[in-house]
Tab-separated table of C-alpha atoms and ligand atoms in Angstrom:
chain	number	residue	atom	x	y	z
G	1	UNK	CA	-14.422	17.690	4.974
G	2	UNK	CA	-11.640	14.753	5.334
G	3	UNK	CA	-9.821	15.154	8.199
G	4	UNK	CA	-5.958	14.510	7.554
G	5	UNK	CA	-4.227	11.140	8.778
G	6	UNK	CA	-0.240	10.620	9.824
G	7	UNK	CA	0.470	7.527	9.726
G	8	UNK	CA	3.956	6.054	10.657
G	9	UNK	CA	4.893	2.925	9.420
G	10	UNK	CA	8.119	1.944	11.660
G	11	UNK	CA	8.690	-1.292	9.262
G	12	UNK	CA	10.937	-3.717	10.365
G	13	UNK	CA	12.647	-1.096	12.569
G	14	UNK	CA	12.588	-0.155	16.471
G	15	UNK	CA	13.140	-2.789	19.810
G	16	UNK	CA	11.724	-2.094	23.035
G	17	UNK	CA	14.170	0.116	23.589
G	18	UNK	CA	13.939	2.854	22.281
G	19	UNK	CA	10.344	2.061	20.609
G	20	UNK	CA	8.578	2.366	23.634
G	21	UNK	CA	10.727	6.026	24.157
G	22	UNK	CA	9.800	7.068	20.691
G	23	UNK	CA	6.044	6.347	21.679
G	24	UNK	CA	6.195	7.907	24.846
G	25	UNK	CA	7.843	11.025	23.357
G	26	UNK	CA	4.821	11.192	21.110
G	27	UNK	CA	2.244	10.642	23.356
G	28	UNK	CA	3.170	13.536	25.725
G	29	UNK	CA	3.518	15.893	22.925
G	30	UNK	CA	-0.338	14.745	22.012
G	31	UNK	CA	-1.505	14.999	25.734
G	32	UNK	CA	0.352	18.523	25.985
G	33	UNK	CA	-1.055	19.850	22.213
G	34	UNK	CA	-5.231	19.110	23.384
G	35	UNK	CA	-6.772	18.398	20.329
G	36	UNK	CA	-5.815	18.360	17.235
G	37	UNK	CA	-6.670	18.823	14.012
G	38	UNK	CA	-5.898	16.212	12.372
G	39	UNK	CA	-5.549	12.304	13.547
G	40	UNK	CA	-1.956	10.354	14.327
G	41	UNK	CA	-1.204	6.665	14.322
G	42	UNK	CA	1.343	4.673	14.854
G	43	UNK	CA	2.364	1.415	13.221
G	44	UNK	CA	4.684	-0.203	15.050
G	45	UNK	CA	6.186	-3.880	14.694
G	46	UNK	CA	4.327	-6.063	16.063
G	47	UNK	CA	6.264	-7.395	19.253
G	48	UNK	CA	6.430	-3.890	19.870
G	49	UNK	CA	2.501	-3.374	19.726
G	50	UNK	CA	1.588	-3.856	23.328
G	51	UNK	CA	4.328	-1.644	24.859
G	52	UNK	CA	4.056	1.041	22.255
G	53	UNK	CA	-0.404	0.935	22.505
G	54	UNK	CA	0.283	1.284	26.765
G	55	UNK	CA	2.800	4.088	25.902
G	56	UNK	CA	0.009	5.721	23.796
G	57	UNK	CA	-2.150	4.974	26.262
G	58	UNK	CA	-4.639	8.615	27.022
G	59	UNK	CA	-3.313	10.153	24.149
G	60	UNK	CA	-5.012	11.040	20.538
G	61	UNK	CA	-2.262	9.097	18.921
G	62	UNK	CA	-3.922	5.271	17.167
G	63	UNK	CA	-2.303	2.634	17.088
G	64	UNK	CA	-2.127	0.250	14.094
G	65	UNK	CA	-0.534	-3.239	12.746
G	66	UNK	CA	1.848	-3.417	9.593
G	67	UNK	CA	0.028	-6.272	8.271
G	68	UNK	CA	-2.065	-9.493	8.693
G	69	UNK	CA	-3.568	-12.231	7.579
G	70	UNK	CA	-6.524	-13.027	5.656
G	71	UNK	CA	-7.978	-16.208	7.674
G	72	UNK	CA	-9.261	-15.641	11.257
G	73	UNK	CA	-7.158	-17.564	12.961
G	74	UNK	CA	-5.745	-21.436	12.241
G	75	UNK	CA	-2.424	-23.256	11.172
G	76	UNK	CA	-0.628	-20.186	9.858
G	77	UNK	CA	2.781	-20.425	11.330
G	78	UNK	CA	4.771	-16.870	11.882
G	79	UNK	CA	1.255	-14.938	10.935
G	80	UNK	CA	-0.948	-12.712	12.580
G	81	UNK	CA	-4.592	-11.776	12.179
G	82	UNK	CA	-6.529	-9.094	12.244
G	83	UNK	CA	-8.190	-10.193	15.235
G	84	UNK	CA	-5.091	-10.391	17.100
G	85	UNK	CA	-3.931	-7.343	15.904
G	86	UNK	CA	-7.760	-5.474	17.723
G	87	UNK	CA	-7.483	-7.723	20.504
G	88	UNK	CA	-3.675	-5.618	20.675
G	89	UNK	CA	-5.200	-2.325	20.486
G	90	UNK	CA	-4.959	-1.776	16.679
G	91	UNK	CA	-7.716	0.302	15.069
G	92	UNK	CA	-5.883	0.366	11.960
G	93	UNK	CA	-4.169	-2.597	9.708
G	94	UNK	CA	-1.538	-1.410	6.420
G	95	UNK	CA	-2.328	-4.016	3.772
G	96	UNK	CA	-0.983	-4.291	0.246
G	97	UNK	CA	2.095	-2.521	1.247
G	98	UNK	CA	4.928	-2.133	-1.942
G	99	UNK	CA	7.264	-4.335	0.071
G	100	UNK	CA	4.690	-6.702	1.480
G	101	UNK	CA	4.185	-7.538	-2.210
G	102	UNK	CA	7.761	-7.627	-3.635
G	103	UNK	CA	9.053	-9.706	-0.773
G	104	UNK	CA	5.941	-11.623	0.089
G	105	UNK	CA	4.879	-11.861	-3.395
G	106	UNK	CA	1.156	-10.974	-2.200
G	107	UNK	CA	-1.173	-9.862	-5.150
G	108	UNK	CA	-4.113	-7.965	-5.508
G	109	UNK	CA	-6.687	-10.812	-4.742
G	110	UNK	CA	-4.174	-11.546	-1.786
G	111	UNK	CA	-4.444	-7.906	-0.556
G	112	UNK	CA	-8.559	-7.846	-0.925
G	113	UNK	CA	-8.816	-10.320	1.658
G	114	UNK	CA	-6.481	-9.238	3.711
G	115	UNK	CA	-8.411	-6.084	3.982
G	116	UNK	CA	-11.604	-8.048	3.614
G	117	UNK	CA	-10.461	-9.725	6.793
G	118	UNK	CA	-9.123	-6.209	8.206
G	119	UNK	CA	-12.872	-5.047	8.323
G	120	UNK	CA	-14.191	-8.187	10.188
G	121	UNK	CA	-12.101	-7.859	13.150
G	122	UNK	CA	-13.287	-3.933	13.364
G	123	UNK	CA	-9.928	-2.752	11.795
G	124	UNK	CA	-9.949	0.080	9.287
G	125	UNK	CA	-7.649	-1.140	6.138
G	126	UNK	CA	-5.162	1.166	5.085
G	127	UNK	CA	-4.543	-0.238	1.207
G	128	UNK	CA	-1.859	0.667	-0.280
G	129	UNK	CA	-0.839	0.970	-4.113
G	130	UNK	CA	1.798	2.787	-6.214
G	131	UNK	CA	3.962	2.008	-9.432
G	132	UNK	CA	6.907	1.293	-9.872
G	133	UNK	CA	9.875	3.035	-11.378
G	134	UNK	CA	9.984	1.043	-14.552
G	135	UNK	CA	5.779	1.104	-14.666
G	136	UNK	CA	6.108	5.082	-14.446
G	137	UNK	CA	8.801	5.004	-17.138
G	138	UNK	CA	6.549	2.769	-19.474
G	139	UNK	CA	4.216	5.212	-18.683
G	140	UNK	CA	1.655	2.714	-16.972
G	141	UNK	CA	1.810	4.333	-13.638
G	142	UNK	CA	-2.155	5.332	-13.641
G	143	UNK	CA	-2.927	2.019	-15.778
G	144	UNK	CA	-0.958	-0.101	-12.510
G	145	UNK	CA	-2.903	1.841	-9.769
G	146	UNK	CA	-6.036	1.477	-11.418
G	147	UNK	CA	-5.555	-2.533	-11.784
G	148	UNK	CA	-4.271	-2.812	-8.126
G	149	UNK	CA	-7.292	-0.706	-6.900
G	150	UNK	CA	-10.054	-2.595	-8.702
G	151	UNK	CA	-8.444	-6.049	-7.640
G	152	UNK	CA	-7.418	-5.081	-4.136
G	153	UNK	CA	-10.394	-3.112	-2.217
G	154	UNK	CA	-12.470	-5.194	0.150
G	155	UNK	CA	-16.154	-5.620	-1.839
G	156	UNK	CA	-18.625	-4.143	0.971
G	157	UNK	CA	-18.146	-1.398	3.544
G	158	UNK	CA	-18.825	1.980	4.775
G	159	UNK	CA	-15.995	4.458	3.583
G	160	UNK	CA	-15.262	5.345	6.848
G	161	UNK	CA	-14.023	1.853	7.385
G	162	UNK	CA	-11.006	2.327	4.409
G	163	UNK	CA	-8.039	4.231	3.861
G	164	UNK	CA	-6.361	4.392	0.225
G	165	UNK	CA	-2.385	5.082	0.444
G	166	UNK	CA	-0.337	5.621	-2.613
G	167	UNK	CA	2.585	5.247	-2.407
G	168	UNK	CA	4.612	5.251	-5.694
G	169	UNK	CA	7.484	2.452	-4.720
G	170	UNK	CA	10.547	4.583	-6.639
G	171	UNK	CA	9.906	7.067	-3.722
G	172	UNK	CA	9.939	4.800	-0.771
G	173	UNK	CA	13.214	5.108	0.792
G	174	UNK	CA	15.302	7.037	-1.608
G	175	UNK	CA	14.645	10.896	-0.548
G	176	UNK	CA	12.993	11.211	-4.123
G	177	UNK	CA	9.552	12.615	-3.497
G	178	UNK	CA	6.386	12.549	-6.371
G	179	UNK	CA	6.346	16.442	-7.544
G	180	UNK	CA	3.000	18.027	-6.058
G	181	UNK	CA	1.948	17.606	-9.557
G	182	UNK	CA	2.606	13.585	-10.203
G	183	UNK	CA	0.790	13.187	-6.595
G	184	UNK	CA	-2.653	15.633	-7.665
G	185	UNK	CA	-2.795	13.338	-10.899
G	186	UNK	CA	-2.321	10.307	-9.241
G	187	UNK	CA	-4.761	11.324	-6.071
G	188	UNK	CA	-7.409	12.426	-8.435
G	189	UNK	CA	-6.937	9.302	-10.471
G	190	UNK	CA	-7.620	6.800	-7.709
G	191	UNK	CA	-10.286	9.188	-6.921
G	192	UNK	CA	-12.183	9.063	-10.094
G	193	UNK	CA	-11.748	4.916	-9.492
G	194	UNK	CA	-12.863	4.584	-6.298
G	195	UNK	CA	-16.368	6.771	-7.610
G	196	UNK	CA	-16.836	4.216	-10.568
G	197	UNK	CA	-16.147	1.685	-7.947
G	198	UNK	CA	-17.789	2.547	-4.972
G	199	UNK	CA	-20.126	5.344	-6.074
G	200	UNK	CA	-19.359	9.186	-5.835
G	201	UNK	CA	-20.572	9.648	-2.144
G	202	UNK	CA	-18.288	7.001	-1.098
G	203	UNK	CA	-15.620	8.143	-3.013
G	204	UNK	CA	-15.437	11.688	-1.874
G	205	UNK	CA	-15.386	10.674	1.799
G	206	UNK	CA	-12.633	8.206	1.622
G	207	UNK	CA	-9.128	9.224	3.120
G	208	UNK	CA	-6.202	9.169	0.800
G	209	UNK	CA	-2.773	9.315	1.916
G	210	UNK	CA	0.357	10.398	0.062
G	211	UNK	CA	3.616	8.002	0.981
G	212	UNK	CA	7.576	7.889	-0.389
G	213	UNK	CA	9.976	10.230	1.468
G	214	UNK	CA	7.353	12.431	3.303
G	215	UNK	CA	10.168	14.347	5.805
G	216	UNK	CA	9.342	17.947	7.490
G	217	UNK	CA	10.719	19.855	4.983
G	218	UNK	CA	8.413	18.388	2.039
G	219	UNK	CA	5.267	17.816	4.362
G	220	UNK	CA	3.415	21.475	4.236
G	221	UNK	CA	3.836	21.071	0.189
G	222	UNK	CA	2.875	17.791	-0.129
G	223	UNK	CA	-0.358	18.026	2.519
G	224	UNK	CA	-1.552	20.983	0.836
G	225	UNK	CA	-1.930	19.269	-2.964
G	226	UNK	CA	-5.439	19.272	-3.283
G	227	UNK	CA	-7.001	15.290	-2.500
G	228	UNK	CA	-4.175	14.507	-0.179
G	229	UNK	CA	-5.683	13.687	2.950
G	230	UNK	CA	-2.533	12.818	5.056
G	231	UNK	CA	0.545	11.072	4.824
G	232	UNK	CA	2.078	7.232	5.280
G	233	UNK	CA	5.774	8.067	6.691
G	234	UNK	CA	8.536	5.379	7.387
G	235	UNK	CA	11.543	6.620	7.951
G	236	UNK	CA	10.820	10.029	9.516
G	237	UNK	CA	8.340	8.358	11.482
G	238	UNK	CA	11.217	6.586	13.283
G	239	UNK	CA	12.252	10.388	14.846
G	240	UNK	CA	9.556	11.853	17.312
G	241	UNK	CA	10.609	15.531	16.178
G	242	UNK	CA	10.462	15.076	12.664
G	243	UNK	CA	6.975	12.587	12.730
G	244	UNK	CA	5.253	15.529	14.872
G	245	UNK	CA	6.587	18.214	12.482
G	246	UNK	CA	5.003	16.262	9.787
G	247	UNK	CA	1.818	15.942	11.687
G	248	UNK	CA	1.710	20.079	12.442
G	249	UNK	CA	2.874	20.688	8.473
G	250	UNK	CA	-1.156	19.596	7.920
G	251	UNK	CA	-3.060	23.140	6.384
B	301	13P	P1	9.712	6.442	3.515
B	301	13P	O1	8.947	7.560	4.167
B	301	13P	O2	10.859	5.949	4.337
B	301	13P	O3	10.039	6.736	2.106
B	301	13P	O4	8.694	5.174	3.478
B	301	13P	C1	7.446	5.341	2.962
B	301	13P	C2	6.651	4.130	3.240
B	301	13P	O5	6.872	3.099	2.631
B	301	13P	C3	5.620	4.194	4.283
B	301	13P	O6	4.814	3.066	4.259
């Protein structure tokens, strides 16, 4: 049995103010709920990862970086590594994100050891893939994640120490959501990879999330297609309400 993971990824959005509020907000509703039945993390920019991880602080919510960089440390000016990011708190790292590679023009064997790097600091890589709106058009969508999985998953590992998110890019952003359908062919898809990949054990333990305009009123329909083990959520994940309702949408 998977148990479900909400992730928010805040992107390049929130200051101190109110990022720490948001966080706080959160983190009381956690302490009030007891436990729950599913995990929470929060992804937060990373000047913001101290304040937000103190804010969290007692609660079930995890915290988690955005991003980082494959080398451990060295003359990498503006970067952070995965190191930093546990020394911050972080259990969790995104890599591979859609606009991590579009505006950072990072590719697959960039992304591997990123989240090759991700595991040796202790973090738990959260990879993400998804097509494209012209790749789904050409009808490639399944060919694209297959290539970006079997070029950009770390080569050794427990399954408990990766998360798969797909994310198609067309539906990041624009309030157009993958019909339950597209996201059980694409979920089983990267499913039937990762068992030629990493064996079938492996494969049926490893969490996948759904991500591209996951809001409270799509969650419940979304969580419940069958292979969808959570949710990546940016912009609801900005609004404590709506991320929670997300969260308490899991079946
Ligand atoms: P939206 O939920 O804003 O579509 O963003 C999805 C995403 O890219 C999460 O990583």
């Amino acid at each position: 049995m998977r148990r479900k993971l909400i992730a928010g990824n805040w992107k390049m959005n929130g200051l101190r103010d109110p990022g720490v509020a948001l966080a706080r907000k959160l983190a009381d509703r956690a302490r009030a709920a007891g436990p729950l039945g599913y995990d929470l993390l929060i992804c937060p920019p990373a000047p913001l990862l101290i304040p937000v991880g103190e804010a969290l602080r007692g609660s079930a919510i995890g915290l988690g970086g955005q991003d980082c960089h494959n080398e451990r440390a060295g003359a990498h000016t503006g970067d952070i590594s995965a190191e930093m990011l546990e020394d911050a708190g972080c259990g969790y790292v995104l890599v591979g994100h859609s606009e991590r590679r579009a505006d950072h023009g990072e590719s697959d064997a960039t992304v591997r050891a990123k989240a090759e790097a991700a595991r040796a600091a202790g973090l738990i890589p959260i990879v993400c893939v998804g097509e494209s709106a012209e790749e789904r058009t050409a009808g490639r969508a399944l060919a694209v994640i297959e290539r970006q999985l079997s070029h950009s998953l770390p080569r050794a590992g427990e399954p408990s120490g990766l998360v798969i998110a797909y994310e198609p890019v067309w539906a990041i952003g624009t309030g157009r959501t993958a019909t339950p359908g597209d996201v059980a062919e694409a979920h089983a898809h990267i499913r039937a990879l990762l068992a030629d990949l990493l064996g079938e054990a492996a494969a049926g333990a490893l969490r996948i999330l759904y991500g591209g305009s996951v809001k409270p009123g799509n969650a419940a329909e979304l969580l419940a297609v069958a292979g969808v083990d959570g949710a990546l959520v940016g912009g609801a994940s900005l609004d404590a309400e709506h991320f929670w309702a997300i969260g308490a949408a899991c079946p």
